[in-house]
Coordinates of C-alpha atoms in Angstrom, one line a residue:
M1 CA -0.3 34.9 -0.2
N2 CA -2.7 37.3 -1.0
H3 CA -5.8 35.9 -1.0
P4 CA -8.9 37.4 -3.4
T5 CA -11.8 39.5 -1.7
L6 CA -15.2 38.5 -2.7
R7 CA -15.7 40.7 -4.6
Q8 CA -12.3 39.7 -7.0
L9 CA -14.0 36.1 -7.1
I10 CA -17.8 37.8 -8.4
D11 CA -15.9 39.3 -10.3
A12 CA -13.9 36.8 -11.5
S13 CA -16.6 34.1 -11.8
E14 CA -18.9 36.8 -13.5
G15 CA -16.3 37.4 -16.2
V16 CA -15.5 41.6 -15.5
T17 CA -12.0 40.6 -14.6
K18 CA -11.3 37.7 -17.9
A19 CA -8.9 34.7 -17.5
D20 CA -4.3 34.4 -16.3
R21 CA -5.6 30.4 -18.2
V22 CA -7.7 28.9 -19.5
I23 CA -7.4 24.8 -20.2
R24 CA -9.0 24.2 -22.6
G25 CA -10.2 21.2 -25.0
G26 CA -10.6 18.2 -22.2
Q27 CA -13.2 16.1 -20.8
L28 CA -14.4 17.5 -17.1
V29 CA -15.1 14.9 -14.6
N30 CA -18.0 16.6 -12.8
V31 CA -16.8 14.3 -9.3
C32 CA -20.5 17.1 -8.0
T33 CA -23.0 15.1 -10.7
G34 CA -20.7 12.0 -11.9
E35 CA -20.9 12.9 -15.5
I36 CA -17.5 13.4 -17.6
Y37 CA -18.1 16.0 -20.9
P38 CA -16.4 18.2 -23.0
A39 CA -15.3 21.5 -20.6
D40 CA -12.8 24.7 -20.7
V41 CA -11.4 25.8 -17.1
A42 CA -11.1 29.3 -17.0
V43 CA -8.3 30.2 -14.0
T44 CA -8.4 34.0 -12.5
G45 CA -5.5 34.3 -10.4
D46 CA -5.2 30.6 -8.1
R47 CA -9.8 30.4 -8.5
I48 CA -11.3 28.4 -11.0
A49 CA -13.7 31.4 -12.4
A50 CA -16.2 29.0 -14.7
T51 CA -16.3 26.3 -16.6
G52 CA -17.8 24.8 -20.0
D53 CA -17.9 27.3 -22.5
V54 CA -15.6 30.3 -21.7
S55 CA -14.6 32.3 -24.4
A56 CA -17.0 35.1 -22.2
Y57 CA -13.6 35.1 -19.6
V58 CA -11.3 34.9 -22.4
G59 CA -8.9 38.4 -22.6
P60 CA -6.1 39.8 -25.0
D61 CA -3.6 38.1 -22.1
T62 CA -5.6 35.2 -22.0
E63 CA -3.0 31.7 -21.7
F64 CA -4.1 29.0 -23.0
V65 CA -3.5 25.4 -22.3
D66 CA -4.1 22.3 -24.9
A67 CA -5.5 19.5 -23.2
S68 CA -6.8 17.8 -26.0
G69 CA -7.7 14.2 -26.2
K70 CA -7.6 13.7 -22.2
Y71 CA -9.3 14.4 -18.7
L72 CA -9.4 17.0 -16.0
T73 CA -10.1 16.2 -12.5
P74 CA -9.6 18.3 -9.5
G75 CA -6.1 18.1 -7.8
L76 CA -5.8 15.4 -4.8
I77 CA -7.0 15.4 -1.4
D78 CA -5.0 13.4 1.0
G79 CA -7.5 13.1 4.3
H80 CA -5.0 12.2 7.0
L81 CA -1.3 12.8 7.1
H82 CA 1.0 12.7 9.6
L83 CA 3.5 14.3 6.5
E84 CA 6.5 14.4 8.9
C85 CA 6.8 10.8 9.3
S86 CA 8.1 11.0 5.3
K87 CA 11.4 11.8 7.6
L88 CA 10.8 14.9 4.6
S89 CA 10.3 19.2 5.2
V90 CA 7.3 20.6 4.3
T91 CA 8.6 21.6 1.8
M92 CA 9.9 19.0 0.4
F93 CA 7.3 16.0 1.0
A94 CA 5.2 18.5 -1.3
D95 CA 7.3 18.2 -3.9
A96 CA 7.4 14.1 -3.5
V97 CA 4.0 14.2 -4.3
V98 CA 2.3 17.1 -6.1
R99 CA 3.8 15.3 -9.0
Y100 CA 1.9 12.1 -8.9
G101 CA -1.9 15.1 -8.5
T102 CA -1.8 15.5 -4.4
T103 CA -2.2 19.5 -3.6
S104 CA -4.2 19.1 -0.8
V105 CA -3.7 17.9 2.6
V106 CA -5.3 17.2 6.4
S107 CA -2.3 17.5 9.2
G108 CA -2.1 17.8 12.8
L109 CA 1.5 18.6 11.9
D110 CA 1.8 17.2 15.9
Q111 CA 5.4 15.7 14.8
F112 CA 6.3 19.8 14.9
L113 CA 3.7 20.7 17.3
V114 CA 5.2 18.4 20.1
V115 CA 9.3 18.7 19.8
A116 CA 9.0 22.8 18.8
G117 CA 5.3 24.2 19.4
L118 CA 3.1 26.2 18.0
D119 CA 5.8 28.5 16.6
G120 CA 6.6 25.7 15.1
V121 CA 3.5 24.5 13.5
R122 CA 2.8 28.5 12.7
E123 CA 5.9 27.9 10.5
A124 CA 6.0 24.8 8.8
L125 CA 2.0 26.4 8.1
R126 CA 3.8 29.2 6.5
E127 CA 6.3 26.9 4.7
A128 CA 2.8 25.0 2.7
E129 CA 1.7 28.8 2.3
A130 CA 4.8 29.0 -0.1
G131 CA 4.6 26.2 -2.0
P132 CA 2.2 24.0 -4.3
M133 CA 0.6 22.2 -2.0
K134 CA -1.7 23.3 0.9
I135 CA -2.1 22.2 4.1
F136 CA -5.8 21.8 6.2
W137 CA -4.5 22.2 9.5
G138 CA -6.5 20.2 12.1
A139 CA -5.8 20.9 16.3
P140 CA -4.2 18.0 17.7
F141 CA -6.6 16.3 20.4
K142 CA -4.3 16.7 23.1
T143 CA -0.6 16.2 23.4
P144 CA 1.3 13.8 24.6
Y145 CA -1.2 11.6 23.2
T146 CA 0.0 8.8 25.1
L147 CA -1.7 7.2 27.9
P148 CA -0.7 7.4 30.3
E149 CA 1.4 10.8 29.4
T150 CA 5.2 10.5 27.9
T151 CA 7.5 13.3 27.9
V152 CA 7.3 15.7 24.8
G153 CA 8.7 19.2 24.2
F154 CA 5.2 20.2 24.3
T155 CA 1.9 20.0 25.7
F156 CA -1.4 20.7 24.4
G157 CA -4.7 21.1 25.9
P158 CA -8.0 23.6 26.1
D159 CA -6.3 26.6 26.6
E160 CA -4.0 25.8 24.0
H161 CA -7.7 25.3 21.8
A162 CA -9.2 28.1 22.8
E163 CA -6.1 29.8 21.6
T164 CA -5.6 27.7 17.9
Q165 CA -8.6 26.9 17.1
G166 CA -9.8 30.5 16.7
W167 CA -7.2 30.6 13.8
A168 CA -8.4 30.9 10.5
D169 CA -5.6 27.8 9.6
C170 CA -7.4 25.4 12.1
F171 CA -10.2 23.3 10.2
G172 CA -11.2 20.8 12.9
V173 CA -9.7 19.2 16.0
W174 CA -7.5 16.0 14.5
E175 CA -7.4 12.8 16.3
T176 CA -9.2 12.0 18.8
V177 CA -8.1 9.2 20.3
A178 CA -10.7 6.3 21.0
E179 CA -9.4 5.6 24.9
F180 CA -9.3 9.5 25.5
V181 CA -13.8 9.5 24.5
L182 CA -14.3 6.5 26.8
N183 CA -12.5 7.3 29.8
R184 CA -14.2 10.8 29.8
D185 CA -10.5 12.6 29.6
E186 CA -11.7 16.4 31.2
K187 CA -10.1 18.0 28.8
V188 CA -10.0 16.4 25.8
L189 CA -13.5 17.2 26.4
R190 CA -13.3 20.3 26.7
A191 CA -11.7 20.6 23.7
L192 CA -14.5 18.7 21.6
E193 CA -17.1 20.8 23.5
L194 CA -15.3 24.2 22.3
A195 CA -14.9 22.9 18.7
H196 CA -19.0 21.8 18.7
R197 CA -19.9 25.9 19.5
N198 CA -16.8 26.7 17.2
R199 CA -19.3 24.8 14.5
L200 CA -15.4 22.7 13.8
P201 CA -14.9 18.8 12.8
V202 CA -13.9 16.6 15.1
F203 CA -11.3 13.6 13.4
G204 CA -11.7 10.7 15.5
C205 CA -8.8 7.3 15.9
A206 CA -11.1 4.1 16.6
P207 CA -8.3 1.3 15.6
M208 CA -10.3 -1.7 16.3
A209 CA -13.9 -0.2 17.5
A210 CA -16.2 -2.0 19.6
P211 CA -19.8 -1.2 18.3
T212 CA -20.0 0.8 21.6
T213 CA -16.5 2.3 21.6
I214 CA -18.2 3.6 17.6
N215 CA -22.0 4.7 19.2
A216 CA -20.0 6.2 22.2
L217 CA -17.8 8.4 19.7
S218 CA -20.4 9.3 16.9
A219 CA -22.2 10.4 19.9
A220 CA -19.1 12.8 21.2
G221 CA -20.1 14.1 17.6
V222 CA -16.7 12.4 15.6
R223 CA -17.2 13.0 11.9
L224 CA -15.2 10.3 10.7
D225 CA -12.1 7.8 11.1
H226 CA -9.4 6.7 9.6
E227 CA -8.1 3.3 11.2
S228 CA -10.6 0.3 10.5
Y229 CA -8.1 -3.5 10.7
T230 CA -11.9 -4.7 8.5
A231 CA -14.2 -3.6 6.6
E232 CA -17.0 -4.9 9.1
E233 CA -15.4 -2.2 11.4
A234 CA -15.6 0.4 8.7
L235 CA -19.0 -0.3 7.8
Q236 CA -20.0 -0.2 11.2
K237 CA -18.7 3.1 11.8
L238 CA -20.5 4.4 8.5
R239 CA -23.7 3.1 10.0
A240 CA -23.1 5.6 13.2
G241 CA -22.5 8.0 11.0
M242 CA -19.1 9.0 10.8
S243 CA -17.6 9.3 7.2
L244 CA -15.2 6.4 6.6
L245 CA -11.1 7.1 5.6
I246 CA -9.9 4.5 4.1
R247 CA -5.4 3.9 4.5
E248 CA -3.4 2.6 2.6
S249 CA 0.3 3.8 4.5
S250 CA 3.8 2.1 3.3
V251 CA 3.4 0.2 6.5
A252 CA -0.3 -0.4 7.7
H253 CA -1.8 -2.0 3.9
F254 CA -6.0 -1.5 4.3
M255 CA -7.5 -0.3 0.9
N256 CA -7.5 -3.8 -0.7
E257 CA -10.2 -4.5 2.9
N258 CA -12.1 -1.6 3.4
V259 CA -13.0 -0.9 0.0
R260 CA -15.3 -3.9 0.9
T261 CA -17.4 -1.8 2.1
V262 CA -18.7 -0.2 -1.3
T263 CA -18.4 -3.0 -3.8
E264 CA -19.3 -5.9 -1.5
F265 CA -21.5 -4.8 1.0
G266 CA -22.7 -2.0 -0.9
A267 CA -22.3 1.1 0.8
Q268 CA -22.6 4.0 -1.4
S269 CA -19.1 5.7 -1.7
R270 CA -20.0 9.3 -0.8
R271 CA -19.3 9.2 2.3
V272 CA -15.7 6.7 1.7
G273 CA -11.8 9.0 1.1
F274 CA -8.7 7.9 0.4
C275 CA -5.8 9.1 3.6
T276 CA -1.6 7.7 3.4
D277 CA -1.2 8.4 7.5
D278 CA 2.8 8.0 6.6
M279 CA 4.4 7.1 3.9
H280 CA 8.0 6.4 3.2
V281 CA 9.7 8.5 0.0
A282 CA 10.9 5.5 -2.0
D283 CA 7.3 3.9 -2.4
I284 CA 6.1 7.3 -2.9
L285 CA 8.7 7.6 -6.0
R286 CA 8.2 4.2 -6.8
E287 CA 4.3 3.9 -6.8
G288 CA 2.9 6.8 -6.5
H289 CA -0.1 8.7 -4.2
L290 CA -3.1 9.3 -4.3
D291 CA -3.0 8.9 -7.5
K292 CA -2.1 4.7 -6.7
L293 CA -5.2 5.0 -4.2
V294 CA -7.2 6.0 -7.5
R295 CA -6.1 3.1 -9.5
M296 CA -6.5 0.4 -6.5
A297 CA -10.0 1.3 -6.3
I298 CA -11.0 0.7 -9.7
A299 CA -9.1 -1.9 -9.5
A300 CA -11.2 -3.4 -6.4
G301 CA -14.5 -2.7 -8.2
V302 CA -14.8 0.9 -7.6
R303 CA -16.1 2.7 -10.7
P304 CA -13.8 4.9 -12.1
V305 CA -15.8 8.1 -11.1
E306 CA -17.0 7.2 -7.5
A307 CA -13.0 6.8 -7.1
I308 CA -11.4 9.6 -8.0
Q309 CA -15.0 11.2 -5.4
M310 CA -13.3 9.5 -3.3
A311 CA -9.6 11.0 -3.9
T312 CA -11.5 14.8 -4.2
L313 CA -15.0 16.1 -3.2
N314 CA -15.8 13.2 -0.6
C315 CA -12.8 14.2 1.6
A316 CA -13.2 17.8 1.3
E317 CA -17.4 17.8 2.4
M318 CA -16.5 15.2 5.6
Y319 CA -13.6 18.1 6.4
R320 CA -15.9 20.6 5.3
I321 CA -13.3 22.2 2.9
D322 CA -15.2 21.4 -0.2
H323 CA -15.8 25.4 -1.0
L324 CA -11.7 25.3 -1.3
V325 CA -10.9 22.3 -2.9
G326 CA -12.1 19.0 -3.6
S327 CA -13.9 20.0 -7.4
L328 CA -13.8 22.1 -10.6
T329 CA -16.1 24.8 -9.8
P330 CA -16.5 27.9 -9.6
G331 CA -14.1 29.9 -6.6
R332 CA -12.5 26.2 -5.5
Y333 CA -8.7 26.6 -6.0
A334 CA -7.7 26.2 -9.2
D335 CA -5.9 23.0 -8.1
V336 CA -6.3 20.8 -11.8
L337 CA -5.2 17.5 -13.0
I338 CA -4.5 16.5 -16.4
I339 CA -4.8 12.3 -16.7
D340 CA -5.1 10.0 -19.6
S341 CA -8.8 8.6 -18.7
P342 CA -10.4 8.0 -15.4
E343 CA -9.6 4.0 -15.9
S344 CA -5.7 4.3 -16.0
F345 CA -5.7 7.4 -14.0
Q346 CA -2.6 8.1 -14.7
V347 CA -1.4 11.8 -13.7
E348 CA 0.3 14.0 -16.6
Q349 CA 0.0 17.4 -16.1
V350 CA -1.0 19.7 -12.2
F351 CA -2.0 22.7 -11.8
A352 CA -1.7 24.2 -8.2
R353 CA -3.2 27.0 -7.3
G354 CA -3.2 28.0 -10.9
K355 CA 0.2 27.4 -12.2
L356 CA 1.3 24.5 -13.2
V357 CA 3.1 22.8 -11.0
A358 CA 4.3 19.8 -12.3
R359 CA 4.6 17.4 -15.8
D360 CA 5.5 14.0 -16.5
G361 CA 6.5 13.0 -12.5
R362 CA 8.7 16.0 -12.0
G363 CA 7.6 19.5 -10.8
T364 CA 8.4 22.3 -13.1
E365 CA 11.0 23.7 -10.3
A366 CA 13.8 22.6 -8.3
P367 CA 12.1 23.0 -3.9
H368 CA 13.7 25.1 -2.0
A369 CA 13.4 25.4 2.0
P370 CA 13.0 28.6 3.6
E371 CA 15.2 29.5 6.2
R372 CA 14.9 27.5 10.0
S373 CA 14.4 28.9 13.1
A374 CA 15.6 28.2 16.4
A375 CA 12.3 27.0 17.3
L376 CA 12.8 24.2 14.5
S377 CA 16.3 23.3 15.4
P378 CA 16.0 22.4 19.2
A379 CA 18.9 20.5 21.3
F380 CA 18.8 16.7 22.6
R381 CA 19.2 16.7 25.9
V382 CA 20.0 13.4 26.4
K383 CA 22.1 12.2 29.7
P384 CA 25.2 10.1 27.4
L385 CA 24.2 6.1 27.4
T386 CA 26.8 3.3 28.1
G387 CA 26.2 0.2 27.2
E388 CA 26.7 -1.2 30.9
S389 CA 23.5 1.2 31.7
I390 CA 21.1 -0.4 29.1
G391 CA 19.7 -3.2 30.5
V392 CA 16.7 -5.0 32.8
A393 CA 17.2 -5.7 36.6
A394 CA 16.4 -9.6 38.1
E395 CA 17.8 -11.7 40.4
G396 CA 19.4 -15.2 39.5
D397 CA 21.0 -16.7 36.6
E398 CA 17.8 -16.3 34.0
A399 CA 14.3 -14.9 34.3
R400 CA 11.2 -15.2 32.1
V401 CA 10.2 -11.7 31.3
L402 CA 7.6 -10.4 29.2
V403 CA 8.6 -9.5 25.4
V404 CA 7.0 -7.2 23.3
E405 CA 6.0 -9.2 19.7
M406 CA 6.3 -7.5 16.8
D407 CA 3.0 -8.2 14.2
R408 CA 5.1 -8.2 10.8
T409 CA 1.8 -7.9 9.0
V410 CA 1.1 -4.6 10.7
P411 CA 3.7 -2.4 13.0
F412 CA 1.7 -0.7 14.7
V413 CA 0.3 -4.1 16.3
R414 CA 2.6 -5.4 18.9
Q415 CA 1.7 -8.2 21.5
G416 CA 3.3 -10.0 24.2
V417 CA 5.3 -13.1 24.6
E418 CA 7.7 -14.9 28.0
L419 CA 10.3 -16.2 26.6
T420 CA 12.7 -17.4 30.3
L421 CA 16.1 -15.2 29.3
P422 CA 19.5 -14.6 30.6
V423 CA 20.9 -12.3 33.6
V424 CA 23.9 -11.7 34.0
D425 CA 25.4 -9.6 36.8
G426 CA 21.5 -8.7 37.5
T427 CA 20.5 -7.5 34.4
V428 CA 18.8 -9.5 31.7
R429 CA 20.6 -10.3 28.6
A430 CA 19.3 -10.2 25.4
D431 CA 19.6 -13.8 23.5
P432 CA 19.4 -13.3 19.5
A433 CA 18.8 -17.3 19.2
Q434 CA 15.3 -16.3 20.7
D435 CA 15.6 -13.3 18.7
A436 CA 15.0 -11.1 22.1
L437 CA 16.6 -7.5 21.9
Y438 CA 17.1 -4.8 24.0
V439 CA 14.8 -2.1 22.9
T440 CA 15.0 2.0 24.7
V441 CA 13.8 4.6 24.8
S442 CA 15.7 8.1 25.7
E443 CA 13.4 11.0 26.2
R444 CA 15.3 14.0 24.4
Y445 CA 13.9 16.7 26.0
G446 CA 15.4 16.9 29.8
K447 CA 12.7 17.0 31.2
N448 CA 12.9 13.7 33.6
G449 CA 16.8 14.1 33.1
G450 CA 17.0 12.6 29.8
G451 CA 17.2 9.5 30.9
T452 CA 17.0 5.9 29.2
V453 CA 14.3 2.7 30.2
T454 CA 15.1 -0.8 28.6
A455 CA 12.9 -3.2 27.7
M456 CA 13.3 -6.3 25.4
I457 CA 11.8 -7.2 21.9
N458 CA 11.3 -10.1 19.3
G459 CA 10.2 -9.4 15.8
F460 CA 13.7 -7.6 14.3
G461 CA 15.7 -10.2 14.1
L462 CA 18.9 -8.4 14.7
R463 CA 21.7 -10.4 15.2
S464 CA 24.7 -8.5 15.9
G465 CA 24.5 -4.1 16.5
A466 CA 22.1 -1.4 16.6
I467 CA 19.3 0.5 15.2
A468 CA 18.4 4.3 16.5
S469 CA 16.0 6.9 15.4
S470 CA 15.0 10.3 17.0
A471 CA 12.0 10.5 14.7
A472 CA 9.6 8.6 16.2
P473 CA 5.6 9.2 16.7
D474 CA 4.2 10.4 19.1
D475 CA 6.5 11.5 21.4
N476 CA 10.2 11.8 19.3
N477 CA 12.2 10.6 21.6
I478 CA 15.0 8.7 21.0
V479 CA 13.7 4.7 19.5
C480 CA 16.9 1.9 19.4
V481 CA 17.2 -1.5 18.8
G482 CA 19.9 -3.7 19.1
A483 CA 21.7 -6.7 20.0
D484 CA 24.8 -5.2 21.4
R485 CA 24.8 -2.8 24.4
A486 CA 27.6 -0.3 23.0
D487 CA 26.6 -0.5 19.7
M488 CA 23.0 1.2 20.9
A489 CA 24.6 3.0 23.6
L490 CA 26.7 4.6 20.2
A491 CA 23.9 4.4 18.2
V492 CA 21.5 7.3 20.6
N493 CA 24.6 9.0 21.3
H494 CA 25.4 10.0 17.7
L495 CA 21.3 10.5 17.2
A496 CA 21.8 13.2 20.3
E497 CA 25.3 14.9 19.3
Q498 CA 23.4 15.3 15.7
G499 CA 20.9 16.0 16.3
G500 CA 19.2 14.1 15.3
G501 CA 18.3 11.3 12.4
Q502 CA 18.1 7.6 12.1
V503 CA 21.3 4.9 12.1
V504 CA 22.9 1.6 12.3
V505 CA 26.2 0.7 13.8
D506 CA 27.9 -2.3 14.7
G507 CA 31.2 -3.9 15.6
G508 CA 31.4 0.2 17.2
E509 CA 31.3 1.4 14.2
I510 CA 28.4 4.3 12.1
R511 CA 27.6 2.1 9.1
E512 CA 24.9 3.9 8.0
F513 CA 23.3 7.8 8.7
L514 CA 20.5 9.9 7.8
P515 CA 20.5 13.0 9.9
L516 CA 17.1 14.8 10.1
P517 CA 18.3 18.7 11.8
V518 CA 15.0 19.7 11.5
A519 CA 13.4 19.5 14.4
G520 CA 15.4 16.4 14.9
I521 CA 12.9 14.3 12.4
V522 CA 13.0 16.0 8.9
A523 CA 15.2 16.9 6.4
D524 CA 15.7 19.3 3.4
L525 CA 16.1 16.6 1.1
A526 CA 15.4 16.4 -2.1
P527 CA 13.0 13.1 -2.5
E528 CA 15.3 11.6 -3.9
E529 CA 18.1 12.2 -2.3
M530 CA 16.0 10.6 1.1
A531 CA 14.6 8.1 -0.9
A532 CA 18.4 6.4 -1.5
A533 CA 19.0 7.3 1.9
E534 CA 16.2 5.2 3.0
D535 CA 17.0 2.3 1.4
R536 CA 20.6 2.7 2.5
L537 CA 19.7 2.2 5.9
E538 CA 16.9 -0.8 5.3
A539 CA 20.0 -2.7 3.0
A540 CA 22.1 -2.2 6.4
A541 CA 19.7 -2.9 8.6
R542 CA 19.3 -6.3 6.8
A543 CA 22.2 -6.9 7.3
L544 CA 22.4 -7.5 11.0
G545 CA 19.6 -9.7 10.0
C546 CA 16.8 -7.3 9.9
A547 CA 13.9 -9.1 8.4
L548 CA 10.9 -6.7 8.9
P549 CA 9.2 -5.5 5.4
S550 CA 10.9 -2.1 6.7
A551 CA 13.2 -2.3 9.8
F552 CA 12.4 1.8 10.6
G553 CA 9.0 1.4 9.4
Y554 CA 8.3 -0.6 12.5
L555 CA 10.7 1.0 14.4
I556 CA 9.5 4.4 14.6
F557 CA 6.2 3.1 16.2
L558 CA 7.3 1.5 18.8
E559 CA 5.9 5.0 21.1
I560 CA 2.2 4.4 19.7
T561 CA 0.5 3.8 22.8
A562 CA -3.3 3.7 21.1
I563 CA -3.3 0.2 19.6
P564 CA -2.9 -3.1 20.9
E565 CA -1.5 -4.5 23.2
Y566 CA 2.3 -3.2 23.5
A567 CA 4.4 0.1 23.0
V568 CA 7.5 1.0 24.9
T569 CA 7.8 5.1 25.6
D570 CA 10.5 7.2 28.0
L571 CA 8.0 4.9 30.5
G572 CA 8.6 2.2 30.4
V573 CA 6.2 -0.8 29.1
V574 CA 2.4 0.3 28.3
N575 CA -0.5 -1.8 28.1
Y576 CA -3.0 -0.9 25.9
R577 CA -5.5 -2.4 28.0
T578 CA -4.6 -1.4 31.3
Q579 CA -2.8 1.6 30.2
D580 CA -0.3 1.4 32.2
V581 CA 3.7 0.7 32.6
V582 CA 4.0 -3.0 33.5
D583 CA 6.6 -5.0 35.7
I584 CA 8.0 -6.9 32.2
V585 CA 10.4 -8.9 34.4
R586 CA 7.5 -12.2 36.2
P587 CA 7.8 -13.5 38.9
A588 CA 9.6 -16.5 39.9
N589 CA 7.5 -19.9 40.1

């Protein structure tokens, strides 16, 4: 994409170069001042040239857009997003969210990174440049994120930071997990020191953080955080000098809790923004994206203009990208929403980079994904799995076993429960009557032989069959939960053979399968097709007995070690507190 020079920006904003387009007749929501007043918007190329009385900017070829009776706001900014968790490629995800007014996202593209390396990240950024949604990339603080380190396709450390922090596309350090700072991880500290020298902001990830942890992170230069589980925790982070991102995702619902920092505790809203983190496409199409969060904040008692600031300028300022996006002001990208009113915030038209890209909830052009390189089509090197190889070794006829227990409220949070389970032929067996099932993680990269580890899990409720996914942050190894070992082996082997996806197996048959051929984690499917596939997968899982709010929404996060108490990785069951792999078979009394 050709970016305007400084001279061209000045010429456009002085009226020397005439506007390509004028959006006229609307009420402008000025997020810089908090005012709403009549103003037109002149657009030259992909930037805003002027607002207000723009008659001096009109030329013979200027196109006019009528916004009479409507309101104009900046495009919305998602402050923290793993877009790969939607299972849509960059092009298709943009088609899903731009229609609802999201024109910019901040992302580490970390799932592309751990699978396809820097070539995969570059390819995703080029893909975004060609579309209506901008990606402001943060270099992941380190990969893998896990403690202890698990197996990924590409590791990222200080040497990679030395390279990528110099990229024009790099806007900070992404998702710095608190434990690595508290552990004084030498590689992470070097990356943060490099960011400080380069004057790049550091983005945090500190769930359930104690006051001492928050103080340490603030001292380390962590500028913002998106992982507050209570309003009190969120307020403590604000008081310690951080900015706050309120998260409302498909599986983690914290808007109504954390907005209390503003509506009840009286914190200033100007250092508060919004993010979605992880979204299911079906939820986006049913409820909207960031526009939904604006409406939720207003319903909770936030003034409409403040809620719009939280979705635009606030986020831009905390990431230091407000010279590019976040307001309808000269020189910024011409990302303009035409809405019905600030109070109801229904997005009617979306302009991104100066062009009309969506109207009445639909894109103006069908999305077309680019050709994929070999970097985004890596082979799966999983050792073929048999049902007999699934299990946890134990002696006797029964064993006391630490079983990972799902939290039905928040899928990232997993406790542990000890259950007595049968032992047959030296292997702990599942007991669906106690909802004690097998869970496996199969290493996909072939670095450790492509082997599989087994643990036990509670909460999925499967009476038979198995569900599996190769899209599974933070490592994207194949994770599988099941009641039947043969079905689990079929599920894992099928995903490896097909180059990735999500699958439901029962009775030795594939009941549902969603291919994810791009890096084994996303697909070039239209959002409506992906939503239909998600619904079919969830229905098939429910038919096996799963009563969780989202079978696959809970499944894919089992490998995350950064949140209490237990995770399951290709190393085994990891204890968050001790940060090591634990023996789940308890000693006999």
